[in-house]
Amino acid sequence: MTLSLQVLRDELESMKEKGLYGTIRTLEGPQGAWVTIEGRKVLNLCSNNYLGLCNDPRLVEAVRVAVGRFGVGPGAVRTIAGTMTPHIELERRLAAFKGTEAALVVQSGFCANLAVIPTLAPAEGDLIYSDSLNHASIIDACRLSRARVVRYGHSDMDDLRRKLEETRDGTGRKLLVTDGVFSMDGDVARLPEIVDLCEAHGVIVVVDDAHGEGVLGRGGRGIVDHFGLHGRVDVEVGTLSKAFGVMGGVASGRATVIDYLRQKARPNLFSSALTVPDVAANLAALTILEESDELVQRLWENGRTLKRELGTLGFTTGESETPITPVIIGEAASAKAFSVRLFEAGVFATAIAFPTVPKGTARIRAMVSAAHSDDDLAFAVEAFASVGREMGLIG
Ligand SMILES: *Cc1c(COP(=O)(O)O)cnc(C)c1O
């Protein structure tokens, strides 16, 4: 059957009718605590720019210097001619920061999952245990493997234990993968229990710490540091696009595992390296994190303030254990309307609904940043209060 444009048009129309067609707002200046959209400054409560580094002058200056020395593009995939000294320095320093033997940097967090999961558990007969709420990039990475995927209930350790028992006779490789922080609710994976269970069953553990990098652990060293599980997690996947404020993905772990990924992972072999500006900015971000935990502390303080103030107003903010602040509205249409009215009130915060979150739990996911001042948070709370009252959601 040929693909007709009419089929695509019909589907787009149907998405519009169902309210599932996404319209994307465009920022007319840098990412930051406030952003300019349609000529207007609005308070930004939806980026993953946790530490406010996206537009930090130290990162911008580091890029200027590096581009002067190394130019812009890497020119090739890393295995052919695309690796430069800054790439090697970034990997060495990321490994030191994470307290692991080695690290491999790829183009994005999404690519890091594609690099790790199908490479470590590639074959029919292999098994991949996957939390039911894992990120889309993990799901796609699992699909790229021929392994059988065994989904367990979200953070349900009894279900995981049962499934490990049921499959204990399997002779192939076994790998478990979980998000570290689940981004829609802000809850943290039960990693100590997961690691115990996996050690008992000979299962490799991979944790995708995209929302924990720069957030959890001492000075933002991530979930493994947060739980003191150094040396017991095989691979930590991370992204440099969230707290680091730049772009890039990283896999860190034992030298042998990272060496293997470097030789075999397809995003490393068949897609070019990060650009010089990306690498230079990431190095500068890393320096800031190494020097002080001030931004990480500020982020957590802002998260606590927003949760407390919204709770006092009567909003339900879920069970988040991180600065992520879900404000549960209920029906998808109400959450969308809430987001539109917030925008009119000067606050940019996107509504999230089914299928990203379960039906009836549509929400505004408020993302604070270390860049927000006390006045910014007060402005946000005021906007939530007035829209909430207007819509009859709070008293
Ligand atoms: C954001 C995210 C990614 C993707 O990271 P990018 O660097 O934006 O590609 C992967 N995994 C998880 C859990 C994420 O939250």
GROMACS .gro file of C-alpha atoms and ligand atoms in nm:
model
  410
    1MET     CA    1   0.000   0.000   0.000
    2THR     CA    2   0.131   0.344  -0.081
    3LEU     CA    3   0.129   0.607   0.186
    4SER     CA    4  -0.120   0.869   0.083
    5LEU     CA    5  -0.101   1.222   0.215
    6GLN     CA    6  -0.475   1.200   0.276
    7VAL     CA    7  -0.420   0.933   0.542
    8LEU     CA    8  -0.175   1.160   0.721
    9ARG     CA    9  -0.410   1.461   0.689
   10ASP     CA   10  -0.700   1.257   0.828
   11GLU     CA   11  -0.498   1.146   1.125
   12LEU     CA   12  -0.379   1.500   1.195
   13GLU     CA   13  -0.742   1.621   1.174
   14SER     CA   14  -0.856   1.351   1.412
   15MET     CA   15  -0.578   1.442   1.657
   16LYS     CA   16  -0.696   1.804   1.644
   17GLU     CA   17  -1.057   1.702   1.709
   18LYS     CA   18  -0.952   1.497   2.011
   19GLY     CA   19  -0.732   1.777   2.146
   20LEU     CA   20  -0.420   1.562   2.102
   21TYR     CA   21  -0.251   1.784   1.846
   22GLY     CA   22   0.039   1.960   2.012
   23THR     CA   23   0.118   2.321   1.941
   24ILE     CA   24   0.466   2.424   2.038
   25ARG     CA   25   0.548   2.762   2.182
   26THR     CA   26   0.859   2.933   2.051
   27LEU     CA   27   1.106   3.112   2.277
   28GLU     CA   28   1.234   3.437   2.128
   29GLY     CA   29   1.539   3.459   2.354
   30PRO     CA   30   1.744   3.238   2.585
   31GLN     CA   31   1.611   2.966   2.811
   32GLY     CA   32   1.587   3.100   3.168
   33ALA     CA   33   1.370   3.173   3.472
   34TRP     CA   34   1.173   3.409   3.246
   35VAL     CA   35   1.137   3.358   2.872
   36THR     CA   36   1.003   3.570   2.588
   37ILE     CA   37   0.712   3.423   2.393
   38GLU     CA   38   0.511   3.621   2.139
   39GLY     CA   39   0.692   3.934   2.250
   40ARG     CA   40   0.589   3.887   2.613
   41LYS     CA   41   0.798   3.791   2.914
   42VAL     CA   42   0.649   3.496   3.103
   43LEU     CA   43   0.772   3.303   3.406
   44ASN     CA   44   0.908   2.969   3.292
   45LEU     CA   45   0.785   2.669   3.493
   46CYS     CA   46   0.834   2.392   3.240
   47SER     CA   47   1.196   2.349   3.143
   48ASN     CA   48   1.442   2.089   3.270
   49ASN     CA   49   1.699   2.367   3.317
   50TYR     CA   50   1.720   2.266   3.683
   51LEU     CA   51   2.027   2.469   3.773
   52GLY     CA   52   1.972   2.762   3.538
   53LEU     CA   53   2.287   2.678   3.340
   54CYS     CA   54   2.135   2.701   2.988
   55ASN     CA   55   2.234   3.066   2.960
   56ASP     CA   56   2.508   3.089   3.223
   57PRO     CA   57   2.780   3.337   3.116
   58ARG     CA   58   3.054   3.091   3.225
   59LEU     CA   59   2.923   2.831   2.980
   60VAL     CA   60   2.885   3.089   2.704
   61GLU     CA   61   3.243   3.210   2.755
   62ALA     CA   62   3.381   2.855   2.759
   63VAL     CA   63   3.212   2.795   2.424
   64ARG     CA   64   3.367   3.111   2.277
   65VAL     CA   65   3.716   3.002   2.381
   66ALA     CA   66   3.676   2.641   2.263
   67VAL     CA   67   3.533   2.739   1.926
   68GLY     CA   68   3.834   2.967   1.876
   69ARG     CA   69   4.067   2.668   1.927
   70PHE     CA   70   3.872   2.373   1.787
   71GLY     CA   71   3.611   2.517   1.549
   72VAL     CA   72   3.258   2.388   1.563
   73GLY     CA   73   3.192   2.048   1.405
   74PRO     CA   74   3.349   1.714   1.496
   75GLY     CA   75   3.370   1.618   1.128
   76ALA     CA   76   3.296   1.247   1.163
   77VAL     CA   77   3.183   0.969   1.387
   78ARG     CA   78   3.418   0.935   1.680
   79THR     CA   79   3.566   0.602   1.571
   80ILE     CA   80   3.683   0.752   1.240
   81ALA     CA   81   3.798   1.109   1.307
   82GLY     CA   82   3.549   1.283   1.534
   83THR     CA   83   3.716   1.258   1.874
   84MET     CA   84   3.902   1.565   1.997
   85THR     CA   85   4.084   1.630   2.323
   86PRO     CA   86   3.779   1.804   2.478
   87HIS     CA   87   3.566   1.490   2.424
   88ILE     CA   88   3.824   1.280   2.609
   89GLU     CA   89   3.854   1.537   2.887
   90LEU     CA   90   3.475   1.545   2.931
   91GLU     CA   91   3.459   1.165   2.966
   92ARG     CA   92   3.747   1.154   3.213
   93ARG     CA   93   3.596   1.428   3.427
   94LEU     CA   94   3.241   1.289   3.414
   95ALA     CA   95   3.371   0.950   3.532
   96ALA     CA   96   3.554   1.121   3.820
   97PHE     CA   97   3.243   1.324   3.910
   98LYS     CA   98   3.026   1.011   3.912
   99GLY     CA   99   3.288   0.807   4.098
  100THR     CA  100   3.303   0.542   3.823
  101GLU     CA  101   3.600   0.398   3.636
  102ALA     CA  102   3.501   0.529   3.293
  103ALA     CA  103   3.238   0.711   3.091
  104LEU     CA  104   3.124   0.725   2.729
  105VAL     CA  105   2.963   1.045   2.599
  106VAL     CA  106   2.714   1.026   2.312
  107GLN     CA  107   2.484   1.277   2.141
  108SER     CA  108   2.190   1.274   2.383
  109GLY     CA  109   2.027   1.089   2.671
  110PHE     CA  110   1.798   0.923   2.418
  111CYS     CA  111   2.102   0.797   2.224
  112ALA     CA  112   2.267   0.682   2.548
  113ASN     CA  113   1.982   0.438   2.611
  114LEU     CA  114   2.004   0.318   2.249
  115ALA     CA  115   2.378   0.275   2.304
  116VAL     CA  116   2.355   0.080   2.630
  117ILE     CA  117   2.047  -0.142   2.635
  118PRO     CA  118   2.052  -0.328   2.300
  119THR     CA  119   2.431  -0.356   2.319
  120LEU     CA  120   2.441  -0.522   2.662
  121ALA     CA  121   2.136  -0.748   2.608
  122PRO     CA  122   2.114  -0.796   2.232
  123ALA     CA  123   2.001  -1.149   2.166
  124GLU     CA  124   1.698  -1.368   2.155
  125GLY     CA  125   1.710  -1.559   2.480
  126ASP     CA  126   1.824  -1.250   2.672
  127LEU     CA  127   1.584  -1.088   2.919
  128ILE     CA  128   1.525  -0.722   2.997
  129TYR     CA  129   1.329  -0.632   3.312
  130SER     CA  130   1.172  -0.289   3.267
  131ASP     CA  131   0.967  -0.068   3.502
  132SER     CA  132   0.621  -0.006   3.353
  133LEU     CA  133   0.668   0.373   3.370
  134ASN     CA  134   1.010   0.386   3.206
  135HIS     CA  135   1.089   0.670   2.965
  136ALA     CA  136   1.009   0.636   2.592
  137SER     CA  137   1.379   0.619   2.503
  138ILE     CA  138   1.417   0.311   2.724
  139ILE     CA  139   1.113   0.151   2.563
  140ASP     CA  140   1.255   0.218   2.215
  141ALA     CA  141   1.598   0.091   2.319
  142CYS     CA  142   1.436  -0.233   2.441
  143ARG     CA  143   1.262  -0.268   2.104
  144LEU     CA  144   1.599  -0.249   1.929
  145SER     CA  145   1.710  -0.559   2.117
  146ARG     CA  146   1.591  -0.908   2.032
  147ALA     CA  147   1.562  -0.982   2.402
  148ARG     CA  148   1.230  -1.058   2.567
  149VAL     CA  149   1.108  -0.760   2.768
  150VAL     CA  150   0.955  -0.841   3.107
  151ARG     CA  151   0.764  -0.540   3.240
  152TYR     CA  152   0.711  -0.513   3.614
  153GLY     CA  153   0.463  -0.287   3.791
  154HIS     CA  154   0.591   0.062   3.862
  155SER     CA  155   0.835   0.039   4.156
  156ASP     CA  156   0.653  -0.280   4.260
  157MET     CA  157   0.929  -0.484   4.425
  158ASP     CA  158   0.700  -0.781   4.493
  159ASP     CA  159   0.613  -0.801   4.125
  160LEU     CA  160   0.980  -0.768   4.029
  161ARG     CA  161   1.080  -1.042   4.276
  162ARG     CA  162   0.809  -1.271   4.136
  163LYS     CA  163   0.916  -1.210   3.777
  164LEU     CA  164   1.283  -1.268   3.859
  165GLU     CA  165   1.187  -1.600   4.021
  166GLU     CA  166   0.969  -1.704   3.727
  167THR     CA  167   1.251  -1.643   3.480
  168ARG     CA  168   1.540  -1.768   3.694
  169ASP     CA  169   1.615  -2.060   3.459
  170GLY     CA  170   1.685  -1.831   3.162
  171THR     CA  171   2.034  -1.891   3.024
  172GLY     CA  172   2.086  -1.567   2.830
  173ARG     CA  173   2.202  -1.231   2.960
  174LYS     CA  174   1.972  -1.057   3.202
  175LEU     CA  175   1.946  -0.681   3.240
  176LEU     CA  176   1.720  -0.457   3.444
  177VAL     CA  177   1.657  -0.097   3.344
  178THR     CA  178   1.477   0.172   3.538
  179ASP     CA  179   1.438   0.547   3.538
  180GLY     CA  180   1.612   0.691   3.845
  181VAL     CA  181   1.360   0.971   3.892
  182PHE     CA  182   1.021   0.923   3.726
  183SER     CA  183   0.963   1.254   3.559
  184MET     CA  184   0.584   1.281   3.567
  185ASP     CA  185   0.546   1.225   3.942
  186GLY     CA  186   0.893   1.304   4.071
  187ASP     CA  187   0.923   0.976   4.263
  188VAL     CA  188   1.260   0.799   4.296
  189ALA     CA  189   1.329   0.437   4.196
  190ARG     CA  190   1.378   0.195   4.487
  191LEU     CA  191   1.732   0.137   4.378
  192PRO     CA  192   1.875  -0.029   4.693
  193GLU     CA  193   1.610  -0.302   4.676
  194ILE     CA  194   1.648  -0.333   4.298
  195VAL     CA  195   2.026  -0.376   4.335
  196ASP     CA  196   1.986  -0.641   4.609
  197LEU     CA  197   1.739  -0.839   4.399
  198CYS     CA  198   1.949  -0.812   4.085
  199GLU     CA  199   2.267  -0.919   4.265
  200ALA     CA  200   2.085  -1.225   4.398
  201HIS     CA  201   1.966  -1.316   4.048
  202GLY     CA  202   2.277  -1.225   3.847
  203VAL     CA  203   2.109  -0.939   3.662
  204ILE     CA  204   2.294  -0.636   3.519
  205VAL     CA  205   2.151  -0.306   3.652
  206VAL     CA  206   2.112   0.001   3.432
  207VAL     CA  207   1.965   0.319   3.580
  208ASP     CA  208   1.866   0.615   3.363
  209ASP     CA  209   1.932   0.911   3.589
  210ALA     CA  210   1.827   1.187   3.347
  211HIS     CA  211   1.629   1.375   3.614
  212GLY     CA  212   1.871   1.287   3.896
  213GLU     CA  213   2.191   1.414   3.732
  214GLY     CA  214   2.276   1.749   3.892
  215VAL     CA  215   1.979   1.707   4.128
  216LEU     CA  216   2.021   1.402   4.356
  217GLY     CA  217   2.327   1.300   4.556
  218ARG     CA  218   2.611   1.509   4.694
  219GLY     CA  219   2.648   1.819   4.477
  220GLY     CA  220   2.422   1.659   4.213
  221ARG     CA  221   2.627   1.342   4.160
  222GLY     CA  222   2.310   1.146   4.092
  223ILE     CA  223   2.099   0.861   4.225
  224VAL     CA  224   2.383   0.613   4.284
  225ASP     CA  225   2.555   0.866   4.509
  226HIS     CA  226   2.220   0.953   4.673
  227PHE     CA  227   2.180   0.590   4.786
  228GLY     CA  228   2.552   0.520   4.838
  229LEU     CA  229   2.545   0.237   4.583
  230HIS     CA  230   2.885   0.305   4.424
  231GLY     CA  231   3.021   0.000   4.243
  232ARG     CA  232   2.692  -0.190   4.260
  233VAL     CA  233   2.516  -0.036   3.958
  234ASP     CA  234   2.657  -0.158   3.627
  235VAL     CA  235   2.571   0.141   3.411
  236GLU     CA  236   2.444   0.487   3.495
  237VAL     CA  237   2.286   0.653   3.195
  238GLY     CA  238   2.268   1.028   3.216
  239THR     CA  239   2.176   1.330   3.012
  240LEU     CA  240   2.362   1.657   2.983
  241SER     CA  241   2.050   1.834   2.851
  242LYS     CA  242   1.870   1.881   3.182
  243ALA     CA  243   2.061   2.003   3.489
  244PHE     CA  244   2.380   2.047   3.285
  245GLY     CA  245   2.189   2.288   3.064
  246VAL     CA  246   2.350   2.177   2.737
  247MET     CA  247   2.307   1.860   2.528
  248GLY     CA  248   2.460   1.515   2.532
  249GLY     CA  249   2.422   1.174   2.688
  250VAL     CA  250   2.656   0.971   2.904
  251ALA     CA  251   2.698   0.612   3.014
  252SER     CA  252   2.929   0.556   3.311
  253GLY     CA  253   3.042   0.242   3.488
  254ARG     CA  254   3.325  -0.011   3.501
  255ALA     CA  255   3.605   0.037   3.249
  256THR     CA  256   3.538  -0.297   3.077
  257VAL     CA  257   3.170  -0.222   3.024
  258ILE     CA  258   3.242   0.126   2.889
  259ASP     CA  259   3.520  -0.008   2.666
  260TYR     CA  260   3.273  -0.264   2.529
  261LEU     CA  261   3.013   0.007   2.460
  262ARG     CA  262   3.275   0.222   2.289
  263GLN     CA  263   3.353  -0.066   2.053
  264LYS     CA  264   3.001  -0.190   1.991
  265ALA     CA  265   2.731   0.073   2.059
  266ARG     CA  266   2.577   0.189   1.733
  267PRO     CA  267   2.513   0.555   1.827
  268ASN     CA  268   2.889   0.577   1.895
  269LEU     CA  269   2.985   0.397   1.573
  270PHE     CA  270   2.736   0.546   1.329
  271SER     CA  271   2.646   0.896   1.446
  272SER     CA  272   2.891   1.185   1.476
  273ALA     CA  273   3.026   1.315   1.804
  274LEU     CA  274   2.888   1.602   2.007
  275THR     CA  275   2.989   1.940   1.869
  276VAL     CA  276   3.272   2.145   2.020
  277PRO     CA  277   3.031   2.402   2.173
  278ASP     CA  278   2.833   2.123   2.342
  279VAL     CA  279   3.146   1.965   2.489
  280ALA     CA  280   3.297   2.295   2.604
  281ALA     CA  281   2.972   2.406   2.769
  282ASN     CA  282   2.939   2.069   2.943
  283LEU     CA  283   3.293   2.097   3.078
  284ALA     CA  284   3.211   2.442   3.218
  285ALA     CA  285   2.889   2.309   3.375
  286LEU     CA  286   3.085   2.027   3.535
  287THR     CA  287   3.334   2.275   3.682
  288ILE     CA  288   3.046   2.472   3.838
  289LEU     CA  289   2.902   2.153   3.991
  290GLU     CA  290   3.242   2.043   4.122
  291GLU     CA  291   3.314   2.379   4.281
  292SER     CA  292   2.995   2.424   4.483
  293ASP     CA  293   2.660   2.269   4.564
  294GLU     CA  294   2.501   2.612   4.594
  295LEU     CA  295   2.282   2.576   4.284
  296VAL     CA  296   2.168   2.226   4.381
  297GLN     CA  297   2.070   2.351   4.727
  298ARG     CA  298   1.883   2.646   4.579
  299LEU     CA  299   1.694   2.413   4.343
  300TRP     CA  300   1.576   2.194   4.631
  301GLU     CA  301   1.482   2.496   4.840
  302ASN     CA  302   1.274   2.633   4.551
  303GLY     CA  303   1.104   2.296   4.506
  304ARG     CA  304   1.016   2.279   4.876
  305THR     CA  305   0.881   2.635   4.874
  306LEU     CA  306   0.659   2.583   4.572
  307LYS     CA  307   0.519   2.253   4.702
  308ARG     CA  308   0.448   2.405   5.043
  309GLU     CA  309   0.278   2.717   4.905
  310LEU     CA  310   0.064   2.529   4.651
  311GLY     CA  311  -0.032   2.275   4.918
  312THR     CA  312  -0.138   2.555   5.153
  313LEU     CA  313  -0.363   2.691   4.878
  314GLY     CA  314  -0.535   2.351   4.859
  315PHE     CA  315  -0.375   2.201   4.546
  316THR     CA  316  -0.280   1.832   4.533
  317THR     CA  317   0.089   1.804   4.451
  318GLY     CA  318   0.129   1.426   4.456
  319GLU     CA  319   0.408   1.221   4.611
  320SER     CA  320   0.710   1.383   4.450
  321GLU     CA  321   1.043   1.321   4.627
  322THR     CA  322   1.230   1.567   4.406
  323PRO     CA  323   1.189   1.932   4.300
  324ILE     CA  324   0.945   1.818   4.026
  325THR     CA  325   0.605   1.953   4.135
  326PRO     CA  326   0.301   1.793   3.973
  327VAL     CA  327  -0.020   1.989   4.032
  328ILE     CA  328  -0.298   1.737   3.976
  329ILE     CA  329  -0.602   1.888   3.803
  330GLY     CA  330  -0.797   1.578   3.691
  331GLU     CA  331  -0.951   1.583   3.344
  332ALA     CA  332  -0.734   1.658   3.042
  333ALA     CA  333  -0.954   1.945   2.923
  334SER     CA  334  -0.938   2.118   3.264
  335ALA     CA  335  -0.561   2.083   3.280
  336LYS     CA  336  -0.529   2.234   2.932
  337ALA     CA  337  -0.762   2.521   3.026
  338PHE     CA  338  -0.562   2.574   3.345
  339SER     CA  339  -0.240   2.597   3.147
  340VAL     CA  340  -0.393   2.848   2.901
  341ARG     CA  341  -0.514   3.071   3.185
  342LEU     CA  342  -0.181   3.049   3.364
  343PHE     CA  343  -0.017   3.168   3.045
  344GLU     CA  344  -0.256   3.466   3.031
  345ALA     CA  345  -0.152   3.536   3.391
  346GLY     CA  346   0.215   3.533   3.284
  347VAL     CA  347   0.318   3.178   3.377
  348PHE     CA  348   0.435   2.924   3.120
  349ALA     CA  349   0.356   2.572   3.250
  350THR     CA  350   0.247   2.292   3.022
  351ALA     CA  351  -0.046   2.057   3.088
  352ILE     CA  352   0.031   1.685   3.077
  353ALA     CA  353  -0.248   1.433   3.017
  354PHE     CA  354  -0.319   1.076   2.906
  355PRO     CA  355  -0.137   0.881   2.759
  356THR     CA  356   0.167   1.040   2.925
  357VAL     CA  357  -0.003   1.007   3.266
  358PRO     CA  358  -0.304   0.790   3.369
  359LYS     CA  359  -0.656   0.910   3.282
  360GLY     CA  360  -0.808   1.139   3.545
  361THR     CA  361  -0.467   1.258   3.668
  362ALA     CA  362  -0.401   1.526   3.408
  363ARG     CA  363  -0.177   1.786   3.560
  364ILE     CA  364   0.036   2.093   3.536
  365ARG     CA  365   0.392   1.980   3.595
  366ALA     CA  366   0.569   2.274   3.756
  367MET     CA  367   0.945   2.263   3.709
  368VAL     CA  368   1.139   2.496   3.934
  369SER     CA  369   1.494   2.599   3.866
  370ALA     CA  370   1.776   2.733   4.081
  371ALA     CA  371   1.740   3.042   3.860
  372HIS     CA  372   1.403   3.132   4.015
  373SER     CA  373   1.412   3.403   4.282
  374ASP     CA  374   1.179   3.420   4.581
  375ASP     CA  375   0.982   3.689   4.395
  376ASP     CA  376   0.950   3.461   4.092
  377LEU     CA  377   0.804   3.184   4.308
  378ALA     CA  378   0.565   3.428   4.477
  379PHE     CA  379   0.451   3.542   4.130
  380ALA     CA  380   0.390   3.177   4.030
  381VAL     CA  381   0.195   3.101   4.347
  382GLU     CA  382  -0.021   3.412   4.296
  383ALA     CA  383  -0.103   3.301   3.940
  384PHE     CA  384  -0.191   2.945   4.050
  385ALA     CA  385  -0.411   3.091   4.326
  386SER     CA  386  -0.608   3.321   4.099
  387VAL     CA  387  -0.656   3.065   3.819
  388GLY     CA  388  -0.742   2.793   4.073
  389ARG     CA  389  -1.011   3.010   4.232
  390GLU     CA  390  -1.146   3.125   3.894
  391MET     CA  391  -1.185   2.760   3.787
  392GLY     CA  392  -1.332   2.653   4.119
  393LEU     CA  393  -1.047   2.409   4.194
  394ILE     CA  394  -0.956   2.564   4.528
  395GLY     CA  395  -1.153   2.762   4.786
  396LIG     C1  396   1.493   1.348   2.918
  396LIG     C2  397   1.516   1.205   2.929
  396LIG     C3  398   1.590   1.136   2.832
  396LIG     C4  399   1.635   1.203   2.705
  396LIG     O1  400   1.743   1.287   2.725
  396LIG     P1  401   1.793   1.380   2.605
  396LIG     O2  402   1.930   1.416   2.642
  396LIG     O3  403   1.698   1.497   2.599
  396LIG     O4  404   1.786   1.298   2.480
  396LIG     C5  405   1.617   1.003   2.853
  396LIG     N1  406   1.571   0.939   2.963
  396LIG     C6  407   1.498   1.001   3.058
  396LIG     C7  408   1.452   0.925   3.178
  396LIG     C8  409   1.467   1.136   3.043
  396LIG     O5  410   1.394   1.197   3.136
   0.00000   0.00000   0.00000
